[in-house]
Short mmCIF file of C-alpha atoms in Angstrom, two decimals:
data_model
loop_
_atom_site.label_atom_id
_atom_site.label_comp_id
_atom_site.label_asym_id
_atom_site.label_seq_id
_atom_site.Cartn_x
_atom_site.Cartn_y
_atom_site.Cartn_z
CA MET A 9 -0.28 0.57 0.35
CA LYS A 10 3.28 2.31 0.35
CA VAL A 11 4.83 1.82 -2.18
CA ALA A 12 1.76 2.76 -3.61
CA ALA A 13 0.95 5.86 -2.82
CA LEU A 14 4.92 6.96 -3.18
CA PHE A 15 4.53 6.02 -6.67
CA ILE A 16 1.27 8.38 -7.52
CA LEU A 17 2.39 10.23 -5.29
CA GLY A 18 5.07 10.72 -7.74
CA CYS A 19 3.91 10.81 -10.92
CA LEU A 20 1.83 13.46 -9.25
CA VAL A 21 4.88 15.80 -8.79
CA TRP A 22 6.89 15.16 -11.43
CA ARG A 23 3.73 15.50 -13.75
CA ARG A 24 3.45 18.55 -11.49
CA MET A 25 6.64 19.54 -13.04
CA ALA A 26 6.58 18.87 -16.45
CA THR A 27 3.43 21.24 -16.96
CA GLY A 28 6.21 23.47 -16.55
CA THR A 29 5.02 24.86 -13.62
CA PHE A 30 7.75 26.14 -10.65
CA PRO A 31 8.64 26.64 -7.00
CA GLU A 32 5.94 29.42 -5.45
CA GLN A 33 9.09 31.38 -4.36
CA GLU A 34 9.73 31.51 -7.65
CA LYS A 35 7.36 33.92 -8.42
CA ASN A 36 8.84 37.13 -5.69
CA PRO A 37 11.03 39.53 -7.16
CA SER A 38 13.61 39.61 -3.96
CA PHE A 39 14.40 35.58 -4.33
CA TRP A 40 15.95 36.33 -6.72
CA ARG A 41 17.70 39.43 -6.05
CA GLU A 42 18.63 37.75 -3.15
CA TRP A 43 20.58 34.94 -4.95
CA ALA A 44 21.78 37.21 -7.41
CA GLN A 45 23.61 39.40 -3.41
CA ARG A 46 25.08 36.28 -2.53
CA THR A 47 26.77 34.83 -5.71
CA LEU A 48 27.84 38.88 -6.09
CA LYS A 49 29.45 38.68 -2.35
CA ASN A 50 31.43 35.26 -3.55
CA ALA A 51 32.74 36.48 -7.12
CA LEU A 52 34.12 39.51 -4.54
CA THR A 53 36.16 37.32 -2.86
CA LEU A 54 37.62 35.90 -5.84
CA GLN A 55 39.97 39.32 -5.81
CA ASP A 56 42.42 37.74 -3.87
CA LEU A 57 43.96 34.61 -6.21
CA ASN A 58 44.75 31.57 -4.35
CA LYS A 59 48.81 32.23 -6.07
CA ASN A 60 49.89 29.43 -3.38
CA VAL A 61 52.24 26.76 -5.36
CA ALA A 62 50.22 23.36 -5.69
CA LYS A 63 51.46 20.65 -4.40
CA ASN A 64 48.12 17.77 -5.96
CA ILE A 65 46.77 18.77 -9.45
CA ILE A 66 43.87 17.40 -10.42
CA LEU A 67 42.80 16.96 -14.27
CA PHE A 68 39.30 15.75 -14.49
CA LEU A 69 38.93 14.81 -18.56
CA GLY A 70 35.18 14.35 -19.74
CA ASP A 71 35.59 12.82 -22.86
CA GLY A 72 33.23 13.69 -25.05
CA MET A 73 31.67 16.52 -22.92
CA GLY A 74 30.92 19.31 -24.40
CA VAL A 75 28.69 22.15 -23.13
CA PRO A 76 25.50 20.21 -24.49
CA THR A 77 26.18 17.79 -21.69
CA VAL A 78 27.11 19.43 -19.04
CA THR A 79 24.37 21.83 -18.86
CA ALA A 80 22.08 18.14 -19.62
CA ALA A 81 24.10 15.82 -17.02
CA ARG A 82 22.74 18.97 -14.53
CA ILE A 83 18.97 18.91 -14.75
CA LEU A 84 19.79 15.33 -14.58
CA LYS A 85 21.25 15.03 -12.05
CA GLY A 86 18.55 17.86 -9.71
CA GLN A 87 15.74 14.99 -11.72
CA ILE A 88 17.02 12.20 -10.50
CA SER A 89 17.11 13.81 -6.51
CA GLY A 90 13.40 14.46 -7.37
CA GLN A 91 13.88 18.17 -8.86
CA SER A 92 13.52 20.09 -11.49
CA GLY A 93 16.64 19.92 -12.62
CA GLU A 94 17.34 23.54 -14.38
CA GLU A 95 18.68 25.49 -10.78
CA THR A 96 20.59 22.56 -9.50
CA GLN A 97 23.75 22.61 -9.60
CA LEU A 98 26.77 19.67 -10.94
CA GLU A 99 30.29 20.34 -8.41
CA MET A 100 32.35 21.54 -11.62
CA ASP A 101 29.45 24.48 -11.90
CA LYS A 102 30.98 25.77 -8.20
CA PHE A 103 34.54 26.06 -9.70
CA PRO A 104 35.51 29.89 -9.78
CA TYR A 105 37.01 30.07 -12.74
CA VAL A 106 35.99 28.69 -16.26
CA ALA A 107 37.50 29.22 -19.96
CA LEU A 108 37.24 28.35 -22.94
CA SER A 109 39.69 25.41 -25.09
CA LYS A 110 39.55 25.00 -28.67
CA THR A 111 40.02 21.89 -29.55
CA TYR A 112 41.04 21.11 -32.99
CA ASN A 113 43.87 19.24 -33.21
CA THR A 114 46.95 20.33 -35.98
CA ASN A 115 45.36 17.76 -39.53
CA ALA A 116 41.99 17.77 -38.37
CA GLN A 117 38.54 20.66 -37.29
CA VAL A 118 36.66 17.44 -35.23
CA PRO A 119 39.32 15.83 -33.59
CA ASP A 120 39.69 12.84 -32.13
CA SER A 121 40.74 11.63 -28.41
CA ALA A 122 44.17 10.87 -28.44
CA GLY A 123 45.65 13.99 -30.39
CA THR A 124 43.40 16.21 -27.91
CA ALA A 125 44.59 13.80 -24.97
CA THR A 126 48.57 14.46 -26.37
CA ALA A 127 47.56 18.85 -26.03
CA TYR A 128 45.86 18.70 -22.73
CA LEU A 129 48.98 15.70 -21.09
CA CYS A 130 51.75 16.82 -23.41
CA GLY A 131 51.15 21.03 -23.85
CA VAL A 132 51.53 20.70 -27.71
CA LYS A 133 48.91 20.51 -30.67
CA ALA A 134 49.00 16.66 -32.36
CA ASN A 135 47.84 15.15 -35.44
CA GLU A 136 44.92 12.75 -35.23
CA GLY A 137 45.53 9.42 -33.92
CA THR A 138 48.82 10.21 -32.36
CA VAL A 139 49.90 10.37 -28.83
CA GLY A 140 52.55 11.35 -26.68
CA LEU A 141 54.11 12.60 -31.04
CA SER A 142 54.83 16.04 -32.14
CA ALA A 143 52.69 16.68 -35.67
CA ALA A 144 55.65 15.48 -37.25
CA ALA A 145 54.46 11.72 -36.15
CA VAL A 146 52.52 10.36 -39.42
CA ARG A 147 49.27 7.91 -37.85
CA SER A 148 50.18 4.30 -38.81
CA GLN A 149 53.91 5.10 -39.79
CA CYS A 150 55.73 3.55 -37.11
CA ASN A 151 58.98 5.10 -38.63
CA THR A 152 58.35 8.85 -37.81
CA THR A 153 57.78 7.28 -34.25
CA ARG A 154 62.04 7.66 -33.31
CA GLY A 155 62.03 12.06 -32.33
CA ASN A 156 59.45 13.63 -32.61
CA GLU A 157 58.39 12.15 -29.00
CA VAL A 158 56.91 14.42 -26.19
CA THR A 159 56.03 13.54 -22.46
CA SER A 160 53.48 14.91 -20.34
CA ILE A 161 52.10 16.84 -17.13
CA LEU A 162 52.16 13.11 -15.52
CA LYS A 163 55.88 12.08 -16.72
CA TRP A 164 57.19 15.60 -14.75
CA ALA A 165 54.99 14.83 -11.87
CA LYS A 166 57.06 11.61 -11.37
CA ASP A 167 60.71 12.74 -12.36
CA ALA A 168 59.55 16.33 -9.61
CA GLY A 169 59.35 13.28 -7.00
CA LYS A 170 55.64 13.53 -6.86
CA SER A 171 53.51 10.24 -6.63
CA VAL A 172 51.66 10.02 -10.21
CA GLY A 173 48.58 8.41 -11.06
CA ILE A 174 45.81 6.96 -13.52
CA VAL A 175 42.18 6.26 -13.08
CA THR A 176 40.00 5.88 -16.34
CA THR A 177 36.68 4.41 -17.38
CA THR A 178 38.17 2.61 -20.52
CA SER A 179 41.02 0.97 -21.43
CA VAL A 180 43.65 1.95 -19.48
CA ASN A 181 45.50 1.85 -22.77
CA HIS A 182 42.96 3.70 -24.07
CA ALA A 183 43.96 7.08 -26.27
CA THR A 184 43.53 9.88 -22.74
CA PRO A 185 45.45 7.74 -19.94
CA SER A 186 47.80 6.46 -22.82
CA ALA A 187 48.82 10.65 -23.97
CA ALA A 188 50.18 10.48 -20.44
CA TYR A 189 52.90 7.70 -20.82
CA ALA A 190 53.03 6.41 -24.03
CA HIS A 191 54.55 7.00 -27.92
CA CYS A 192 52.55 5.70 -30.19
CA VAL A 193 51.61 6.18 -34.12
CA GLU A 194 48.49 4.69 -33.74
CA ARG A 195 46.12 4.78 -30.95
CA THR A 196 44.69 1.70 -31.58
CA TRP A 197 47.79 -0.51 -30.92
CA TYR A 198 46.46 -1.14 -28.08
CA ALA A 199 48.54 -5.01 -27.91
CA ASP A 200 51.33 -6.25 -30.52
CA VAL A 201 48.48 -8.09 -32.03
CA ASP A 202 46.73 -4.90 -33.69
CA MET A 203 50.30 -3.54 -34.72
CA SER A 204 51.20 -4.17 -38.15
CA LYS A 205 54.54 -6.28 -39.86
CA ASP A 206 56.13 -3.70 -40.43
CA ALA A 207 55.55 -1.88 -37.20
CA LEU A 208 56.49 -4.04 -35.56
CA LEU A 209 59.57 -4.79 -37.48
CA TRP A 210 61.07 -1.32 -36.90
CA GLY A 211 60.65 -1.68 -33.47
CA CYS A 212 58.06 0.53 -32.26
CA LYS A 213 55.99 -0.73 -29.23
CA ASP A 214 52.55 -1.46 -28.30
CA ILE A 215 50.92 0.56 -25.64
CA ALA A 216 49.86 -1.58 -22.99
CA ARG A 217 54.21 -2.43 -23.03
CA GLN A 218 54.41 1.37 -22.65
CA LEU A 219 52.26 0.92 -19.92
CA PHE A 220 54.35 -0.63 -18.48
CA GLU A 221 58.18 -0.04 -19.13
CA ASN A 222 58.26 3.52 -20.50
CA ILE A 223 56.92 5.12 -16.26
CA PRO A 224 57.20 1.27 -14.76
CA ASP A 225 56.97 3.14 -11.83
CA ILE A 226 53.61 4.31 -12.31
CA ASP A 227 52.03 4.76 -8.24
CA VAL A 228 47.93 4.08 -9.43
CA ILE A 229 46.84 3.15 -12.59
CA MET A 230 42.88 1.33 -12.51
CA GLY A 231 40.27 0.65 -15.16
CA GLY A 232 39.86 -1.91 -17.39
CA GLY A 233 41.77 -3.44 -19.72
CA ARG A 234 42.85 -6.75 -18.77
CA LYS A 235 42.73 -8.89 -22.34
CA TYR A 236 45.78 -6.77 -23.93
CA MET A 237 48.22 -8.15 -20.81
CA TYR A 238 48.16 -10.70 -21.27
CA PRO A 239 48.77 -13.85 -24.07
CA ARG A 240 47.02 -14.47 -26.23
CA ASN A 241 43.57 -17.41 -25.80
CA THR A 242 44.12 -17.42 -22.22
CA PRO A 243 41.05 -17.11 -19.93
CA ASP A 244 40.13 -14.22 -18.97
CA VAL A 245 39.91 -14.28 -14.57
CA GLU A 246 36.15 -12.71 -14.91
CA TYR A 247 34.58 -14.62 -17.57
CA PRO A 248 37.12 -17.71 -18.87
CA GLU A 249 34.57 -19.49 -21.08
CA ASP A 250 34.04 -16.65 -23.07
CA GLU A 251 36.36 -16.65 -25.84
CA ARG A 252 35.76 -12.30 -26.74
CA HIS A 253 37.01 -11.79 -23.59
CA ASN A 254 40.92 -14.21 -23.60
CA GLY A 255 44.13 -12.53 -23.82
CA THR A 256 45.56 -11.27 -26.76
CA ARG A 257 48.96 -10.82 -27.09
CA ASN A 258 51.25 -12.47 -29.44
CA ASP A 259 54.72 -11.86 -28.19
CA SER A 260 53.68 -15.20 -24.67
CA ARG A 261 53.97 -11.80 -22.53
CA ASN A 262 52.57 -11.74 -19.40
CA LEU A 263 52.37 -8.07 -18.00
CA VAL A 264 50.39 -7.94 -15.36
CA GLY A 265 52.55 -11.09 -14.40
CA GLU A 266 55.57 -9.25 -14.80
CA TRP A 267 53.74 -6.18 -12.44
CA ILE A 268 53.44 -7.87 -9.73
CA ASP A 269 56.83 -9.46 -9.56
CA ARG A 270 58.19 -5.69 -9.67
CA MET A 271 56.39 -4.90 -7.08
CA LYS A 272 55.67 -7.52 -4.47
CA ASP A 273 58.67 -6.16 -1.65
CA LYS A 274 57.19 -2.41 -2.76
CA LYS A 275 53.88 -2.94 -1.50
CA GLY A 276 52.59 -2.47 -4.57
CA TYR A 277 48.79 -4.52 -4.61
CA TYR A 278 46.69 -6.10 -8.27
CA VAL A 279 43.17 -6.67 -8.21
CA TRP A 280 40.46 -7.16 -10.76
CA ASN A 281 37.58 -7.32 -8.33
CA ARG A 282 35.42 -4.37 -6.49
CA LYS A 283 35.12 -6.20 -3.48
CA ASP A 284 39.31 -6.44 -3.56
CA LEU A 285 39.72 -2.83 -4.31
CA LEU A 286 37.71 -2.00 -1.32
CA SER A 287 39.63 -4.04 0.30
CA LEU A 288 42.42 -2.14 0.66
CA ASN A 289 43.70 -0.19 3.26
CA PRO A 290 45.58 2.33 1.48
CA ASN A 291 47.35 3.17 3.74
CA ASN A 292 49.34 -0.18 3.84
CA VAL A 293 49.75 0.56 -0.83
CA ASP A 294 52.04 2.03 -2.59
CA TYR A 295 51.94 0.88 -6.01
CA LEU A 296 48.00 -0.11 -7.13
CA LEU A 297 46.92 -1.87 -9.96
CA GLY A 298 43.79 -2.19 -10.94
CA LEU A 299 41.67 -4.14 -14.24
CA PHE A 300 38.58 -4.12 -13.37
CA GLU A 301 37.50 -5.25 -17.38
CA PRO A 302 38.63 -7.24 -20.09
CA GLU A 303 38.58 -4.08 -22.34
CA ASN A 304 36.44 -0.43 -21.14
CA GLN A 305 34.90 -0.56 -17.61
CA THR A 306 30.64 -1.25 -17.92
CA TYR A 307 28.83 1.55 -18.59
CA GLU A 308 27.93 2.96 -14.73
CA LEU A 309 24.05 2.52 -15.85
CA GLU A 310 24.70 -1.25 -16.34
CA ARG A 311 28.32 -1.43 -12.95
CA ASN A 312 27.60 -5.04 -11.32
CA ASN A 313 28.56 -3.02 -8.11
CA GLU A 314 29.85 -6.68 -6.52
CA MET A 315 32.16 -7.28 -9.66
CA ASP A 316 33.28 -3.04 -10.51
CA PRO A 317 34.20 -0.27 -8.51
CA SER A 318 32.38 2.96 -9.97
CA LEU A 319 35.12 6.13 -10.35
CA THR A 320 34.29 7.78 -7.55
CA GLU A 321 35.44 4.61 -5.66
CA MET A 322 38.15 4.47 -7.17
CA VAL A 323 39.73 7.87 -7.14
CA ASP A 324 38.48 7.51 -3.92
CA VAL A 325 41.22 4.84 -3.58
CA ALA A 326 42.88 6.30 -5.40
CA ILE A 327 44.11 9.81 -3.84
CA LYS A 328 44.23 7.61 -0.48
CA ILE A 329 47.71 5.90 -1.38
CA LEU A 330 49.07 9.42 -3.69
CA ARG A 331 48.51 11.50 -0.58
CA LYS A 332 50.83 10.43 1.26
CA ASN A 333 53.44 11.21 -0.22
CA GLU A 334 54.56 14.96 1.35
CA ARG A 335 55.35 16.37 -2.29
CA GLY A 336 51.77 15.61 -3.67
CA PHE A 337 50.42 14.18 -6.34
CA TYR A 338 49.58 14.94 -9.93
CA LEU A 339 45.82 12.52 -10.85
CA LEU A 340 43.61 11.75 -13.91
CA VAL A 341 40.51 10.70 -13.77
CA GLU A 342 38.49 9.92 -17.43
CA GLY A 343 35.15 9.94 -17.62
CA GLY A 344 35.80 8.17 -20.80
CA ARG A 345 31.87 6.43 -21.53
CA ILE A 346 30.44 9.66 -21.82
CA ASP A 347 31.73 8.98 -25.14
CA HIS A 348 30.65 5.77 -25.39
CA GLY A 349 27.02 6.36 -25.12
CA HIS A 350 27.42 9.17 -27.61
CA HIS A 351 28.44 7.53 -30.31
CA GLU A 352 26.44 4.28 -30.33
CA GLY A 353 23.85 7.38 -29.30
CA LYS A 354 23.23 6.16 -26.16
CA ALA A 355 22.53 9.79 -23.94
CA LYS A 356 21.00 7.83 -21.14
CA LYS A 357 24.31 5.98 -20.19
CA ALA A 358 26.65 8.92 -21.73
CA LEU A 359 24.58 11.60 -19.55
CA HIS A 360 24.66 8.88 -16.42
CA GLU A 361 28.56 8.35 -17.03
CA ALA A 362 28.99 12.51 -16.86
CA VAL A 363 26.56 12.35 -13.18
CA GLU A 364 28.92 9.24 -11.30
CA MET A 365 31.58 11.86 -13.47
CA ASP A 366 30.61 14.51 -11.39
CA ARG A 367 30.24 12.91 -8.17
CA ALA A 368 33.97 11.99 -7.95
CA ILE A 369 34.40 15.36 -9.00
CA THR A 370 32.66 15.70 -5.31
CA GLN A 371 34.77 12.87 -3.79
CA ALA A 372 37.76 14.11 -4.43
CA ASP A 373 36.88 17.05 -3.16
CA HIS A 374 36.82 16.21 0.14
CA LEU A 375 39.93 14.50 0.29
CA THR A 376 42.03 17.47 -0.21
CA SER A 377 42.26 21.14 0.01
CA VAL A 378 41.86 24.44 -2.55
CA TYR A 379 44.30 26.05 -0.72
CA ASP A 380 47.18 23.33 -2.11
CA THR A 381 45.02 20.91 -4.92
CA LEU A 382 44.73 22.70 -8.74
CA THR A 383 41.98 20.81 -10.39
CA VAL A 384 40.85 21.13 -12.99
CA VAL A 385 37.96 19.65 -15.86
CA THR A 386 37.65 19.95 -19.35
CA ALA A 387 36.51 17.98 -21.78
CA ASP A 388 38.54 16.47 -25.40
CA HIS A 389 35.60 18.04 -28.03
CA SER A 390 32.55 17.60 -28.38
CA HIS A 391 29.37 15.54 -29.87
CA VAL A 392 26.60 17.08 -32.02
CA PHE A 393 24.43 16.35 -29.22
CA THR A 394 21.65 18.40 -28.87
CA PHE A 395 18.69 18.96 -26.61
CA GLY A 396 15.79 21.61 -26.99
CA GLY A 397 12.06 22.15 -28.35
CA TYR A 398 10.80 24.56 -26.22
CA THR A 399 10.73 22.21 -23.59
CA LEU A 400 8.21 22.92 -20.06
CA ARG A 401 10.03 24.00 -16.76
CA GLY A 402 10.80 20.23 -15.26
CA ASN A 403 10.08 17.76 -18.52
CA SER A 404 12.67 14.69 -18.36
CA ILE A 405 15.90 15.02 -20.17
CA PHE A 406 14.77 12.46 -22.20
CA GLY A 407 11.41 12.73 -22.41
CA LEU A 408 9.69 14.49 -25.31
CA ALA A 409 9.06 18.31 -26.74
CA PRO A 410 5.50 19.60 -25.76
CA LYS A 411 4.51 19.82 -29.22
CA LYS A 412 4.75 17.78 -32.35
CA SER A 413 6.48 18.54 -35.46
CA THR A 414 4.44 21.35 -37.72
CA ILE A 415 5.76 19.25 -41.02
CA ASP A 416 5.64 15.64 -39.86
CA GLU A 417 2.92 15.41 -37.96
CA LYS A 418 5.36 13.61 -35.10
CA HIS A 419 6.54 13.89 -31.83
CA TYR A 420 10.54 14.20 -31.45
CA THR A 421 12.23 14.12 -28.07
CA SER A 422 14.66 16.70 -26.90
CA ILE A 423 16.82 14.65 -27.05
CA LEU A 424 18.05 15.12 -31.13
CA TYR A 425 21.60 13.90 -33.06
CA GLY A 426 23.01 15.80 -35.20
CA ASN A 427 24.04 12.45 -37.11
CA GLY A 428 24.01 9.15 -35.60
CA PRO A 429 22.54 5.21 -36.18
CA GLY A 430 19.29 6.91 -34.26
CA PHE A 431 18.61 8.02 -37.92
CA LYS A 432 15.52 5.75 -38.56
CA LEU A 433 12.80 5.40 -41.32
CA VAL A 434 8.91 3.41 -40.48
CA ASN A 435 7.64 2.97 -44.49
CA GLY A 436 9.66 6.17 -45.59
CA THR A 437 8.65 8.48 -43.07
CA ARG A 438 10.16 9.64 -39.44
CA GLU A 439 9.95 6.75 -36.76
CA ASN A 440 6.65 7.92 -34.59
CA VAL A 441 8.50 8.17 -30.92
CA SER A 442 5.77 8.82 -28.67
CA THR A 443 5.48 5.04 -29.37
CA VAL A 444 8.20 3.16 -27.88
CA ASP A 445 9.96 3.24 -25.18
CA TYR A 446 11.75 6.80 -25.82
CA GLU A 447 13.06 6.95 -21.68
CA ASN A 448 14.63 3.35 -22.55
CA ASN A 449 18.43 2.77 -21.05
CA ASN A 450 19.69 1.64 -24.93
CA TYR A 451 17.13 4.16 -26.62
CA GLN A 452 19.33 5.45 -30.10
CA ALA A 453 17.90 8.98 -29.71
CA GLN A 454 17.23 10.55 -33.18
CA ALA A 455 19.81 11.29 -36.08
CA ALA A 456 19.71 13.93 -38.95
CA VAL A 457 22.86 12.02 -41.26
CA PRO A 458 22.92 7.97 -40.41
CA LEU A 459 25.60 6.69 -39.26
CA ASP A 460 27.62 3.71 -37.45
CA LEU A 461 28.29 5.58 -35.40
CA GLU A 462 28.16 9.45 -34.06
CA THR A 463 30.26 11.46 -34.31
CA HIS A 464 32.19 14.17 -32.38
CA GLY A 465 31.56 17.79 -32.67
CA GLY A 466 34.04 20.88 -33.22
CA GLU A 467 33.33 23.89 -30.89
CA ASP A 468 35.13 24.99 -27.73
CA VAL A 469 34.66 22.80 -24.74
CA ALA A 470 34.60 24.06 -21.08
CA ILE A 471 37.13 24.06 -18.63
CA PHE A 472 36.30 24.77 -14.55
CA SER A 473 38.87 25.40 -12.67
CA LYS A 474 39.94 26.39 -8.60
CA GLY A 475 42.70 25.83 -6.58
CA PRO A 476 46.81 28.07 -6.43
CA MET A 477 46.61 29.22 -9.94
CA ALA A 478 43.32 29.21 -11.04
CA HIS A 479 43.15 31.86 -12.57
CA LEU A 480 45.39 31.35 -14.27
CA LEU A 481 42.29 28.79 -16.61
CA HIS A 482 40.03 31.73 -17.67
CA GLY A 483 38.73 33.50 -21.76
CA VAL A 484 39.10 31.62 -24.44
CA GLN A 485 42.45 29.36 -25.13
CA GLU A 486 44.28 26.27 -27.33
CA GLN A 487 43.75 23.62 -25.49
CA HIS A 488 47.79 22.41 -24.97
CA TYR A 489 48.15 25.26 -22.69
CA ILE A 490 46.17 23.85 -20.35
CA PRO A 491 49.27 20.90 -18.58
CA HIS A 492 51.89 24.44 -19.05
CA VAL A 493 49.75 25.94 -16.80
CA MET A 494 48.79 22.91 -13.91
CA ALA A 495 53.12 22.69 -14.70
CA TYR A 496 53.63 26.14 -13.66
CA ALA A 497 51.27 26.06 -10.20
CA ALA A 498 52.51 22.98 -9.45
CA CYS A 499 56.30 24.60 -9.77
CA ILE A 500 57.24 21.67 -12.18
CA GLY A 501 57.58 20.75 -15.48
CA GLN A 502 59.61 24.11 -17.58
CA ASN A 503 58.38 26.87 -15.59
CA LYS A 504 60.32 26.80 -11.97
CA ASP A 505 62.15 29.97 -12.05
CA HIS A 506 58.86 32.08 -10.50
CA CYS A 507 58.84 28.81 -7.18
CA ARG A 508 62.18 29.72 -5.51
CA THR A 509 63.42 32.15 -2.68
CA LYS A 510 67.40 34.00 -3.59
CA SER A 511 68.40 30.41 -1.72
CA GLY A 512 67.10 28.20 -3.98
CA SER A 513 64.07 26.35 -2.36
CA PRO A 514 60.91 25.98 -2.67
CA SER A 515 59.09 28.53 -1.75
CA LEU A 516 54.76 29.04 -1.07
CA ASN A 517 52.92 31.72 -0.44
CA ARG A 518 52.59 31.16 3.65
CA ILE A 519 49.63 30.03 5.15
CA SER A 520 47.77 31.17 8.82
CA PRO A 521 48.57 27.56 11.37
CA THR A 522 44.99 28.11 12.02
CA LEU A 523 44.58 27.25 8.99
CA ALA A 524 47.02 24.99 8.56
CA LEU A 525 45.74 23.17 11.40
CA LEU A 526 42.19 22.45 10.23
CA LEU A 527 43.56 21.98 6.61
CA THR A 528 44.76 19.07 8.80
CA VAL A 529 42.58 18.18 10.61
CA LYS A 530 39.78 17.89 6.90
CA TRP A 531 42.38 15.51 6.29
CA LEU A 532 42.83 13.57 8.57
CA LEU A 533 38.40 12.97 9.15
CA CYS A 534 38.03 11.73 5.26
#
């Protein structure tokens, strides 16, 4: 009886929202004026710029998280909690500084995730399909690799004595994470089986191998990608009966086994499921390798809570391990499957991935301090994803526009794609979406142009930042500028002169003893 009553009440609330009604207080002009005054007072405090040296630097990368995706995820976050959604704040919305990033690759107006990763991790623009290489390298041509390698901010941080980590919901050797450690002319050379004979003869290495060899002491690595680490036909530990998930390596190397042997006396742990991850005491772990799926991790909407950790849980463990280093840390966190959801035309999956990444950002905030941690949230590129149709306040973000098309007299969903697999004709005309389950997790939103996979978008993406030197991320910037700001803030890499006193020792802006005590208490409680 109680369940039925709650269901009816929920329906009534949702129906009220979908009719464009809104809270009574919003009718009063003083509501908006007082809100604006609170915002203004907060903005005035930004005149006191945080010029501390960043002990820690964190980059949250929402793969494919263009501005329309950010807005839609904000609404979804609010609607999940029972609100209309539009007035909700994402954690990244609270960051004091926002800029725009120009995402083009050196040879592409609309970029891919490899060339963009090289920009925001290595600080140079690059060709599409290449990672950790300058634009002098040519995609798939192994002999253009040598001499064109560029290093990433992860390596700059490691060389400076900081702990470093990579956390992703894709494979750990996918485009975004690979630019942090690899130098490869082809982003799809996940394992040696994926490489051409010529590439192997020229001496190029697959990306999985580079993960363990180029920077062999990365402190934390978490994501998917088990199959690329094991010899060909090795059954997967989680799916031993499914040959699709078997190991793929032709060189017979067991990269996970090699890592375990190398780290056995260094407090190193390998885990492949959520239970083992959460059973670790971070205080007793110095190195962690977590590979939770044979390829990419599952979508948040489909995640097996018994076997697979959430992005938030991975970030929590990663920071608790990395922050033990007195010199601080660098952490790359990728919400990688936002991109995949959009490519499949499945907006519900993409947006839930974005909301989960925002939860991870919130958790990182609980574990760090804005006084000594620079946190940046951005995207590599956008998608041809949009929502519109004059929807009313509180309309389900996955719902229908309120009016039918005046051309074919059929309903359409607010969310649409410019191209992709959602293009469909029924008897020569557009499908009547009001007859299908458009709120289903796997519903593919209608697209204007038929493609097997939806494409990236070419518009600028947002950069949200907070912490030391966050104000340097302002205006409209080239994407490769991002790691240079982060390095400047942390006194690593190329720009170090501003960080030293006359004696040559590193210098931080002074923090009051009271503030230092509060920061210590926060750290201990978290």
